[in-house]
C-alpha positions as MATLAB code, in Angstrom:
seq = 'XXXXXXXXXXXXXXXXXXXXXXXXXXXXXXXXXXXXXXXXXXXXXXXXXXXXXXXXXXXXXXXXXXXXXXXXXXXXXXXXXXXXXXXXXXXXXXXXXXXXXXXXXXXXXXXXXXXXXXXXXXXXXXXXXXXXXXXXXXXXXXXXXXXXXXXXXXXXXXXXXXXXXXXXXXXXXXXXXXXXXXXXXXXXXXXXXXXXXX';
ca = [
    -173.229 -143.530 -109.956;
    -171.894 -146.958 -110.693;
    -168.504 -145.883 -109.340;
    -170.119 -144.819 -106.049;
    -171.949 -148.124 -105.757;
    -168.738 -150.023 -106.519;
    -166.869 -147.933 -103.959;
    -169.583 -148.609 -101.339;
    -169.346 -152.346 -102.012;
    -165.556 -152.200 -101.631;
    -165.848 -150.229  -98.373;
    -168.521 -152.623  -97.084;
    -166.298 -155.632  -97.862;
    -163.342 -153.974  -96.141;
    -165.478 -153.093  -93.102;
    -166.760 -156.678  -92.942;
    -163.224 -158.076  -93.334;
    -161.942 -155.712  -90.605;
    -164.733 -156.818  -88.233;
    -163.946 -160.469  -88.920;
    -160.225 -159.783  -88.352;
    -161.000 -157.974  -85.083;
    -163.201 -160.889  -83.972;
    -160.435 -163.412  -84.791;
    -157.863 -161.213  -83.040;
    -160.112 -160.947  -79.987;
    -160.605 -164.745  -79.895;
    -156.861 -165.365  -80.255;
    -156.120 -162.796  -77.545;
    -158.542 -164.575  -75.223;
    -156.953 -167.957  -76.056;
    -153.513 -166.502  -75.381;
    -154.678 -164.994  -72.084;
    -156.196 -168.336  -70.980;
    -153.056 -170.242  -72.003;
    -150.937 -167.723  -70.093;
    -153.115 -168.173  -66.977;
    -152.720 -171.964  -67.236;
    -148.942 -171.603  -67.573;
    -148.849 -169.336  -64.513;
    -150.805 -171.943  -62.499;
    -148.536 -174.728  -63.741;
    -145.424 -172.681  -62.983;
    -146.693 -171.926  -59.478;
    -147.456 -175.607  -58.914;
    -143.994 -176.637  -60.139;
    -142.328 -174.001  -57.941;
    -144.239 -175.303  -54.910;
    -143.230 -178.888  -55.672;
    -139.603 -177.872  -56.231;
    -139.622 -175.895  -52.975;
    -140.987 -178.912  -51.065;
    -138.305 -181.185  -52.534;
    -135.566 -178.691  -51.676;
    -136.847 -178.218  -48.121;
    -137.315 -181.956  -47.506;
    -133.763 -182.798  -48.598;
    -131.177 -183.892  -46.036;
    -128.446 -181.821  -47.663;
    -127.725 -178.115  -47.845;
    -128.921 -176.797  -51.193;
    -127.980 -173.295  -52.206;
    -127.463 -170.997  -55.156;
    -124.788 -168.404  -55.594;
    -124.518 -165.449  -57.907;
    -121.705 -165.139  -60.454;
    -119.295 -163.992  -57.707;
    -120.097 -166.702  -55.127;
    -122.502 -164.777  -52.888;
    -125.492 -166.740  -51.576;
    -128.821 -165.835  -53.186;
    -130.828 -168.880  -52.004;
    -130.367 -171.485  -49.284;
    -132.705 -174.157  -47.946;
    -133.583 -174.543  -44.260;
    -131.279 -177.565  -43.870;
    -128.371 -175.106  -43.734;
    -129.879 -173.643  -40.569;
    -130.062 -177.099  -38.979;
    -126.513 -178.155  -39.972;
    -124.671 -174.835  -39.667;
    -126.743 -173.085  -37.009;
    -127.007 -169.807  -38.943;
    -130.360 -168.308  -39.941;
    -131.352 -168.158  -43.591;
    -131.313 -164.356  -43.411;
    -127.732 -164.429  -42.094;
    -126.557 -166.737  -44.911;
    -128.173 -164.770  -47.747;
    -125.651 -162.359  -49.210;
    -122.664 -164.097  -47.579;
    -119.733 -165.228  -49.723;
    -119.273 -169.002  -49.548;
    -115.724 -168.627  -48.168;
    -116.989 -166.826  -45.048;
    -117.907 -170.184  -43.471;
    -114.804 -172.122  -44.552;
    -112.245 -172.656  -41.784;
    -109.228 -170.361  -42.099;
    -106.775 -173.227  -42.628;
    -108.643 -174.350  -45.760;
    -109.750 -171.099  -47.415;
    -106.716 -170.938  -49.738;
    -107.218 -174.514  -51.000;
    -110.966 -174.083  -51.414;
    -110.579 -170.805  -53.334;
    -107.872 -172.342  -55.556;
    -110.079 -175.362  -56.318;
    -113.124 -173.301  -57.269;
    -111.075 -170.741  -59.224;
    -109.789 -173.648  -61.353;
    -113.360 -174.824  -61.895;
    -114.388 -171.349  -63.004;
    -111.340 -170.823  -65.249;
    -111.868 -174.133  -67.047;
    -115.687 -173.783  -67.071;
    -115.925 -177.288  -65.607;
    -119.655 -177.652  -65.133;
    -119.664 -180.049  -62.134;
    -117.140 -180.674  -59.345;
    -116.928 -182.339  -55.942;
    -114.767 -181.083  -53.087;
    -114.489 -181.728  -49.338;
    -113.602 -179.053  -46.791;
    -114.314 -177.913  -43.235;
    -116.631 -175.133  -42.099;
    -117.161 -173.469  -38.750;
    -120.735 -173.566  -37.442;
    -122.369 -170.777  -35.466;
    -121.623 -172.665  -32.226;
    -117.930 -172.912  -33.180;
    -118.074 -176.615  -34.073;
    -115.998 -177.728  -37.069;
    -117.893 -179.802  -39.645;
    -116.811 -181.462  -42.851;
    -118.877 -180.846  -45.978;
    -118.718 -182.816  -49.208;
    -119.942 -180.393  -51.846;
    -121.106 -180.781  -55.442;
    -121.008 -177.480  -57.327;
    -122.543 -176.893  -60.752;
    -121.769 -173.787  -62.743;
    -124.703 -172.064  -64.417;
    -123.295 -170.985  -67.779;
    -124.857 -168.920  -70.552;
    -122.941 -167.905  -73.686;
    -119.665 -169.167  -72.159;
    -120.158 -166.879  -69.166;
    -120.786 -167.952  -65.565;
    -124.010 -166.368  -64.344;
    -124.248 -168.334  -61.089;
    -123.705 -171.584  -59.231;
    -125.891 -174.212  -57.645;
    -124.545 -176.447  -54.913;
    -125.492 -179.421  -52.771;
    -123.413 -179.870  -49.624;
    -123.617 -182.967  -47.409;
    -122.452 -183.154  -43.797;
    -119.733 -185.847  -43.915;
    -118.313 -185.150  -40.434;
    -119.069 -188.657  -39.080;
    -117.510 -190.293  -42.140;
    -114.350 -188.180  -41.747;
    -114.156 -188.969  -38.008;
    -114.475 -192.686  -38.752;
    -111.764 -192.476  -41.427;
    -109.482 -190.651  -38.971;
    -110.116 -193.271  -36.247;
    -109.289 -196.126  -38.652;
    -106.127 -194.317  -39.763;
    -104.993 -193.753  -36.150;
    -105.672 -197.414  -35.263;
    -103.700 -198.605  -38.304;
    -100.780 -196.367  -37.344;
    -100.982 -197.508  -33.716;
    -100.883 -201.226  -34.564;
     -98.244 -200.722  -37.256;
     -96.085 -198.966  -34.659;
     -96.611 -201.802  -32.146;
     -95.686 -204.434  -34.729;
     -92.662 -202.441  -35.931;
     -91.361 -202.124  -32.348;
     -91.836 -205.795  -31.388;
     -88.700 -207.890  -31.087;
     -90.526 -210.875  -32.581;
     -90.742 -211.974  -36.145;
     -94.227 -212.249  -37.568;
     -95.424 -214.540  -40.275;
     -98.813 -214.189  -41.834;
    -100.260 -217.401  -43.239;
    -103.649 -218.110  -44.685;
    -105.311 -221.533  -44.671;
    -104.370 -222.241  -48.289;
    -100.635 -221.725  -47.747;
     -99.729 -225.013  -46.107;
     -96.077 -225.964  -45.878;
     -95.240 -229.657  -46.434;
     -91.983 -231.146  -45.243;
];
């Protein structure tokens, strides 16, 4: 009899402990669910903010997969390049590079990949949808996990005006250098501090 009573007490304690454990587990599950919901809201909010920043930028921002095919591009690319977002998604980055520069561009980025150089800057020309040639100055960051490239992120700025200005200055320098070289006069350049006393 005493053994049965002792056994009942043990079973009752175990039942009570199990109920308390289930209650604690239920409370913790609810806490975890609520925390997860808060994280989802926060994540959604951060994604919206990030998306706004990306879309309000003045530069082309895009991501490529591990082989260089476009998996994301902001709307600025449409404005600068003239191609729709849908057209650009899935394209390899070299498909827009002008034919005369593809070899150099591929060589440059292959070196970056081979050396796992995380960030680089390179300038090259692209052909827009309308056939116009534009210069881009591009920063590319490799996305690396366990010493393996899993993708790229890039920011490309339209530097066409800057390149045109540089070319104009270069042509003017060459023009005036040619004029001076072909003159039959001697030239002497003197500043105000170089006074000659006799």
